[in-house]
mmCIF file of C-alpha atoms in Angstrom:
data_model
loop_
_atom_site.group_PDB
_atom_site.id
_atom_site.type_symbol
_atom_site.label_atom_id
_atom_site.label_comp_id
_atom_site.label_asym_id
_atom_site.label_seq_id
_atom_site.Cartn_x
_atom_site.Cartn_y
_atom_site.Cartn_z
ATOM 1 C CA UNK A 22 -7.497 6.572 10.048
ATOM 2 C CA UNK A 23 -4.120 4.914 9.823
ATOM 3 C CA UNK A 24 -1.154 5.979 11.899
ATOM 4 C CA UNK A 25 2.220 5.537 10.402
ATOM 5 C CA UNK A 26 5.359 5.989 12.535
ATOM 6 C CA UNK A 27 3.381 8.060 15.078
ATOM 7 C CA UNK A 28 1.820 10.256 12.389
ATOM 8 C CA UNK A 29 -1.946 10.410 11.898
ATOM 9 C CA UNK A 30 -2.857 10.164 8.178
ATOM 10 C CA UNK A 31 -6.028 11.807 6.894
ATOM 11 C CA UNK A 32 -7.017 8.993 4.501
ATOM 12 C CA UNK A 33 -6.446 5.287 4.197
ATOM 13 C CA UNK A 34 -5.866 5.805 0.403
ATOM 14 C CA UNK A 35 -2.302 6.440 -0.801
ATOM 15 C CA UNK A 36 -2.029 7.282 -4.481
ATOM 16 C CA UNK A 37 0.851 7.052 -6.943
ATOM 17 C CA UNK A 38 1.807 9.745 -9.452
ATOM 18 C CA UNK A 39 3.000 7.739 -12.395
ATOM 19 C CA UNK A 40 1.286 7.156 -15.827
ATOM 20 C CA UNK A 41 -1.447 9.699 -15.928
ATOM 21 C CA UNK A 42 -2.549 10.970 -19.303
ATOM 22 C CA UNK A 43 -1.901 14.567 -18.272
ATOM 23 C CA UNK A 44 -0.926 16.655 -15.205
ATOM 24 C CA UNK A 45 -4.494 18.000 -15.011
ATOM 25 C CA UNK A 46 -5.894 14.440 -14.844
ATOM 26 C CA UNK A 47 -3.409 13.537 -12.108
ATOM 27 C CA UNK A 48 -4.553 16.579 -10.096
ATOM 28 C CA UNK A 49 -8.228 15.769 -10.718
ATOM 29 C CA UNK A 50 -7.628 12.173 -9.515
ATOM 30 C CA UNK A 51 -6.128 13.326 -6.293
ATOM 31 C CA UNK A 52 -8.887 15.799 -5.677
ATOM 32 C CA UNK A 53 -11.539 13.160 -6.122
ATOM 33 C CA UNK A 54 -9.685 10.520 -4.115
ATOM 34 C CA UNK A 55 -9.039 12.511 -1.013
ATOM 35 C CA UNK A 56 -5.735 10.654 -0.760
ATOM 36 C CA UNK A 57 -3.444 12.119 1.992
ATOM 37 C CA UNK A 58 -0.186 10.566 0.776
ATOM 38 C CA UNK A 59 1.383 10.692 -2.727
ATOM 39 C CA UNK A 60 4.097 8.232 -3.770
ATOM 40 C CA UNK A 61 6.575 9.376 -6.287
ATOM 41 C CA UNK A 62 9.793 8.233 -7.748
ATOM 42 C CA UNK A 63 13.166 10.037 -7.525
ATOM 43 C CA UNK A 64 13.788 8.866 -11.045
ATOM 44 C CA UNK A 65 10.550 10.582 -12.216
ATOM 45 C CA UNK A 66 11.476 13.714 -10.433
ATOM 46 C CA UNK A 67 14.969 13.656 -11.914
ATOM 47 C CA UNK A 68 13.511 13.362 -15.435
ATOM 48 C CA UNK A 69 10.274 15.322 -15.058
ATOM 49 C CA UNK A 70 11.637 18.609 -14.096
ATOM 50 C CA UNK A 71 10.315 21.470 -11.950
ATOM 51 C CA UNK A 72 6.893 21.538 -13.504
ATOM 52 C CA UNK A 73 6.093 18.077 -12.211
ATOM 53 C CA UNK A 74 7.547 18.877 -8.811
ATOM 54 C CA UNK A 75 5.436 22.079 -8.618
ATOM 55 C CA UNK A 76 2.392 20.063 -9.466
ATOM 56 C CA UNK A 77 3.063 17.494 -6.683
ATOM 57 C CA UNK A 78 3.657 20.227 -4.169
ATOM 58 C CA UNK A 79 0.327 21.857 -5.139
ATOM 59 C CA UNK A 80 -1.549 18.807 -4.115
ATOM 60 C CA UNK A 81 -1.029 19.490 -0.455
ATOM 61 C CA UNK A 82 -0.446 15.948 0.519
ATOM 62 C CA UNK A 83 2.371 14.161 2.329
ATOM 63 C CA UNK A 84 5.085 12.681 0.160
ATOM 64 C CA UNK A 85 6.258 9.107 0.168
ATOM 65 C CA UNK A 86 9.195 8.856 -2.164
ATOM 66 C CA UNK A 87 9.938 5.396 -3.457
ATOM 67 C CA UNK A 88 12.872 3.421 -4.742
ATOM 68 C CA UNK A 89 11.126 2.071 -7.746
ATOM 69 C CA UNK A 90 13.403 0.314 -10.300
ATOM 70 C CA UNK A 91 16.026 -0.592 -7.817
ATOM 71 C CA UNK A 92 17.391 -4.213 -7.896
ATOM 72 C CA UNK A 93 19.736 -4.349 -5.019
ATOM 73 C CA UNK A 94 20.143 -3.097 -1.450
ATOM 74 C CA UNK A 95 23.067 -0.828 -2.248
ATOM 75 C CA UNK A 96 21.133 0.854 -5.042
ATOM 76 C CA UNK A 97 17.984 1.183 -3.005
ATOM 77 C CA UNK A 98 19.824 2.692 -0.085
ATOM 78 C CA UNK A 99 21.584 5.268 -2.279
ATOM 79 C CA UNK A 100 18.291 6.220 -3.973
ATOM 80 C CA UNK A 101 16.598 6.584 -0.543
ATOM 81 C CA UNK A 102 19.387 8.845 0.661
ATOM 82 C CA UNK A 103 19.019 11.063 -2.431
ATOM 83 C CA UNK A 104 15.295 11.077 -2.067
ATOM 84 C CA UNK A 105 15.556 12.379 1.498
ATOM 85 C CA UNK A 106 17.715 15.261 0.266
ATOM 86 C CA UNK A 107 15.377 16.042 -2.679
ATOM 87 C CA UNK A 108 11.989 15.670 -0.919
ATOM 88 C CA UNK A 109 13.006 16.636 2.608
ATOM 89 C CA UNK A 110 11.366 13.572 4.227
ATOM 90 C CA UNK A 111 12.656 10.563 5.989
ATOM 91 C CA UNK A 112 9.678 8.423 4.850
ATOM 92 C CA UNK A 113 10.591 6.040 2.088
ATOM 93 C CA UNK A 114 8.650 3.322 0.235
ATOM 94 C CA UNK A 115 11.289 0.648 -0.185
ATOM 95 C CA UNK A 116 11.229 -1.300 -3.342
ATOM 96 C CA UNK A 117 13.921 -3.809 -4.276
ATOM 97 C CA UNK A 118 12.827 -5.715 -7.282
ATOM 98 C CA UNK A 119 14.014 -9.338 -7.740
ATOM 99 C CA UNK A 120 12.197 -10.718 -10.746
ATOM 100 C CA UNK A 121 11.813 -8.937 -14.113
ATOM 101 C CA UNK A 122 8.492 -10.576 -15.083
ATOM 102 C CA UNK A 123 6.544 -10.437 -11.840
ATOM 103 C CA UNK A 124 8.303 -7.426 -10.162
ATOM 104 C CA UNK A 125 8.307 -9.590 -7.124
ATOM 105 C CA UNK A 126 10.540 -8.098 -4.364
ATOM 106 C CA UNK A 127 13.952 -9.634 -3.725
ATOM 107 C CA UNK A 128 13.327 -10.263 -0.103
ATOM 108 C CA UNK A 129 16.838 -10.869 0.990
ATOM 109 C CA UNK A 130 18.030 -7.555 -0.469
ATOM 110 C CA UNK A 131 14.878 -5.806 0.852
ATOM 111 C CA UNK A 132 15.547 -6.822 4.419
ATOM 112 C CA UNK A 133 19.238 -5.729 4.175
ATOM 113 C CA UNK A 134 18.202 -2.384 2.750
ATOM 114 C CA UNK A 135 15.484 -1.984 5.415
ATOM 115 C CA UNK A 136 18.046 -2.710 8.131
ATOM 116 C CA UNK A 137 20.425 -0.065 6.771
ATOM 117 C CA UNK A 138 17.870 2.626 6.200
ATOM 118 C CA UNK A 139 16.222 2.118 9.630
ATOM 119 C CA UNK A 140 19.607 2.477 11.260
ATOM 120 C CA UNK A 141 19.960 5.806 9.422
ATOM 121 C CA UNK A 142 16.657 7.130 10.832
ATOM 122 C CA UNK A 143 14.487 6.489 7.829
ATOM 123 C CA UNK A 144 10.780 5.538 8.312
ATOM 124 C CA UNK A 145 10.716 2.563 5.947
ATOM 125 C CA UNK A 146 7.521 1.362 4.103
ATOM 126 C CA UNK A 147 8.701 -1.905 2.544
ATOM 127 C CA UNK A 148 6.995 -3.411 -0.550
ATOM 128 C CA UNK A 149 7.019 -7.105 0.249
ATOM 129 C CA UNK A 150 5.179 -10.282 -0.203
ATOM 130 C CA UNK A 151 2.703 -11.731 2.412
ATOM 131 C CA UNK A 152 5.332 -14.259 3.650
ATOM 132 C CA UNK A 153 5.224 -14.233 7.461
ATOM 133 C CA UNK A 154 8.918 -14.958 7.885
ATOM 134 C CA UNK A 155 9.934 -12.109 5.623
ATOM 135 C CA UNK A 156 7.556 -9.735 7.326
ATOM 136 C CA UNK A 157 8.827 -10.798 10.722
ATOM 137 C CA UNK A 158 12.444 -10.111 9.500
ATOM 138 C CA UNK A 159 11.407 -6.666 8.290
ATOM 139 C CA UNK A 160 9.868 -5.762 11.535
ATOM 140 C CA UNK A 161 13.050 -6.931 13.334
ATOM 141 C CA UNK A 162 15.060 -4.688 10.911
ATOM 142 C CA UNK A 163 13.230 -1.645 12.227
ATOM 143 C CA UNK A 164 10.175 -1.384 9.937
ATOM 144 C CA UNK A 165 6.886 -0.231 11.659
ATOM 145 C CA UNK A 166 4.770 -0.617 8.549
ATOM 146 C CA UNK A 167 4.400 -3.519 6.061
ATOM 147 C CA UNK A 168 3.217 -3.230 2.514
ATOM 148 C CA UNK A 169 2.407 -6.716 1.131
ATOM 149 C CA UNK A 170 1.413 -7.088 -2.506
ATOM 150 C CA UNK A 171 -2.055 -8.149 -3.470
ATOM 151 C CA UNK A 172 -0.763 -9.271 -6.856
ATOM 152 C CA UNK A 173 2.085 -8.298 -9.234
ATOM 153 C CA UNK A 174 2.524 -4.570 -9.840
ATOM 154 C CA UNK A 175 0.264 -3.215 -12.490
ATOM 155 C CA UNK A 176 -1.569 -6.430 -13.067
ATOM 156 C CA UNK A 177 -4.972 -5.491 -11.709
ATOM 157 C CA UNK A 178 -5.560 -9.034 -10.510
ATOM 158 C CA UNK A 179 -6.653 -8.156 -7.069
ATOM 159 C CA UNK A 180 -5.778 -10.244 -4.037
ATOM 160 C CA UNK A 181 -4.128 -13.407 -5.331
ATOM 161 C CA UNK A 182 -3.602 -14.950 -1.904
ATOM 162 C CA UNK A 183 -6.374 -13.806 0.462
ATOM 163 C CA UNK A 184 -5.557 -16.652 2.882
ATOM 164 C CA UNK A 185 -1.969 -15.263 3.191
ATOM 165 C CA UNK A 186 -3.134 -11.739 3.645
ATOM 166 C CA UNK A 187 -5.563 -12.836 6.363
ATOM 167 C CA UNK A 188 -2.836 -14.768 8.130
ATOM 168 C CA UNK A 189 -0.623 -11.737 8.019
ATOM 169 C CA UNK A 190 -3.250 -9.610 9.556
ATOM 170 C CA UNK A 191 -3.776 -12.096 12.263
ATOM 171 C CA UNK A 192 -0.076 -12.548 12.960
ATOM 172 C CA UNK A 193 0.685 -8.834 13.368
ATOM 173 C CA UNK A 194 -2.485 -7.291 14.715
ATOM 174 C CA UNK A 195 -0.875 -4.107 15.840
ATOM 175 C CA UNK A 196 1.317 -3.379 12.786
ATOM 176 C CA UNK A 197 -0.092 -1.001 10.203
ATOM 177 C CA UNK A 198 -0.573 -2.962 7.000
ATOM 178 C CA UNK A 199 -1.036 -1.581 3.504
ATOM 179 C CA UNK A 200 -1.917 -3.453 0.458
ATOM 180 C CA UNK A 201 0.444 -2.313 -2.283
ATOM 181 C CA UNK A 202 0.220 -3.511 -5.880
ATOM 182 C CA UNK A 203 -2.215 -5.586 -7.815
ATOM 183 C CA UNK A 204 -5.444 -3.710 -7.012
ATOM 184 C CA UNK A 205 -7.470 -3.289 -10.193
ATOM 185 C CA UNK A 206 -11.127 -2.631 -9.047
ATOM 186 C CA UNK A 207 -12.795 -0.972 -6.146
ATOM 187 C CA UNK A 208 -14.026 -4.436 -5.035
ATOM 188 C CA UNK A 209 -10.399 -5.552 -4.548
ATOM 189 C CA UNK A 210 -9.673 -2.561 -2.334
ATOM 190 C CA UNK A 211 -12.912 -3.114 -0.331
ATOM 191 C CA UNK A 212 -12.011 -6.803 0.215
ATOM 192 C CA UNK A 213 -8.532 -5.855 1.589
ATOM 193 C CA UNK A 214 -10.032 -3.372 3.940
ATOM 194 C CA UNK A 215 -12.724 -5.867 5.106
ATOM 195 C CA UNK A 216 -9.740 -8.092 6.171
ATOM 196 C CA UNK A 217 -8.714 -5.365 8.472
ATOM 197 C CA UNK A 218 -5.909 -3.756 6.458
ATOM 198 C CA UNK A 219 -5.239 -0.135 7.292
ATOM 199 C CA UNK A 220 -4.672 1.359 3.909
ATOM 200 C CA UNK A 221 -4.382 0.845 0.196
ATOM 201 C CA UNK A 222 -1.774 2.048 -2.193
ATOM 202 C CA UNK A 223 -2.870 2.519 -5.823
ATOM 203 C CA UNK A 224 -1.329 3.818 -8.970
ATOM 204 C CA UNK A 225 -2.128 1.851 -12.163
ATOM 205 C CA UNK A 226 -5.720 1.149 -11.304
ATOM 206 C CA UNK A 227 -6.399 4.835 -11.290
ATOM 207 C CA UNK A 228 -3.918 6.172 -13.820
ATOM 208 C CA UNK A 229 -4.709 3.616 -16.465
ATOM 209 C CA UNK A 230 -8.501 3.705 -16.001
ATOM 210 C CA UNK A 231 -10.592 5.322 -18.845
ATOM 211 C CA UNK A 232 -11.571 8.016 -16.362
ATOM 212 C CA UNK A 233 -8.920 8.256 -13.687
ATOM 213 C CA UNK A 234 -10.689 10.888 -11.553
ATOM 214 C CA UNK A 235 -13.896 8.815 -11.468
ATOM 215 C CA UNK A 236 -12.006 5.676 -10.660
ATOM 216 C CA UNK A 237 -10.145 7.591 -7.872
ATOM 217 C CA UNK A 238 -13.440 8.504 -6.321
ATOM 218 C CA UNK A 239 -14.824 4.991 -6.606
ATOM 219 C CA UNK A 240 -11.696 3.560 -4.985
ATOM 220 C CA UNK A 241 -12.137 6.084 -2.091
ATOM 221 C CA UNK A 242 -15.734 5.007 -1.589
ATOM 222 C CA UNK A 243 -14.809 1.249 -1.609
ATOM 223 C CA UNK A 244 -12.004 1.789 0.873
ATOM 224 C CA UNK A 245 -14.261 3.621 3.292
ATOM 225 C CA UNK A 246 -17.003 0.932 2.878
ATOM 226 C CA UNK A 247 -14.440 -1.901 3.378
ATOM 227 C CA UNK A 248 -13.058 -0.240 6.540
ATOM 228 C CA UNK A 249 -16.598 0.332 7.858
ATOM 229 C CA UNK A 250 -17.341 -3.234 7.302
ATOM 230 C CA UNK A 251 -14.267 -4.395 9.216
ATOM 231 C CA UNK A 252 -15.047 -2.136 12.191
ATOM 232 C CA UNK A 253 -18.679 -3.570 12.212
ATOM 233 C CA UNK A 254 -17.229 -6.965 13.149
ATOM 234 C CA UNK A 255 -18.570 -9.221 10.338
ATOM 235 C CA UNK A 256 -20.418 -12.448 11.104
ATOM 236 C CA UNK A 257 -18.455 -15.677 11.118
ATOM 237 C CA UNK A 258 -18.537 -17.775 7.998
ATOM 238 C CA UNK A 259 -20.112 -21.209 8.124
ATOM 239 C CA UNK A 260 -20.322 -24.135 5.625
ATOM 240 C CA UNK A 261 -23.785 -24.964 6.705
ATOM 241 C CA UNK A 262 -26.998 -23.017 6.403
ATOM 242 C CA UNK A 263 -28.217 -21.235 9.499
ATOM 243 C CA UNK A 264 -31.865 -20.091 9.534
ATOM 244 C CA UNK A 265 -32.225 -16.431 10.118
ATOM 245 C CA UNK A 266 -35.794 -16.950 11.533
ATOM 246 C CA UNK A 267 -36.122 -18.762 14.927
ATOM 247 C CA UNK A 268 -37.591 -22.229 14.638
ATOM 248 C CA UNK A 269 -38.796 -22.316 18.269
ATOM 249 C CA UNK A 270 -42.506 -21.811 18.494
ATOM 250 C CA UNK A 271 -43.163 -22.294 14.864
ATOM 251 C CA UNK A 272 -46.459 -23.835 13.852
ATOM 252 C CA UNK A 273 -46.544 -27.462 12.866
ATOM 253 C CA UNK A 274 -48.978 -28.026 9.936
#
């Protein structure tokens, strides 16, 4: 199981709390997923009231507030500071959006916000791209976890750049890595885990499914299978056929 900032987490599945058809379906999805961490937005809490907050607390999971909707370092830092007061945790999923269509992070503002928050004692989980230089800067800024996207938020496209994600895993073998955004199917989640990723963060893939609770369960199984496959040390790929049956000693007819 993953370890984030020295804390053991019960599940490699992190689940968002936005967009569910009803509070009951949200609770059912969490129950079926076995997720150990719930991400939630300060903006949602401010607008959702005490009923939503009570529901989240009833899930019995660790909270990871986020700065969703922020477009600059100053705004993200202020939101994180408020979230720490509201949710009583120094964990923060740092989102600083730079592009309206792709919701791609503004990596310059992201690194600056991460530097400020880390200096204030926050445990920062930065939503980033798979760019090695950006990730290196985030680590230098004080981040101990990286959360590269698989594809644009809410797209369900899966892993757009598997080569880049593999390169990131190879470059930072000891850094906990979480694929955040773009996962649409259980097979996408399994593929990321087979690359050696430590966890998956989901929201839309579950919340927007026809049966969110069933999809949550399917995702959990896929993540477990992908992780088991990684730990089993998969065979190396080859462009040429390799016979599985020994040719030595075969009969010549």
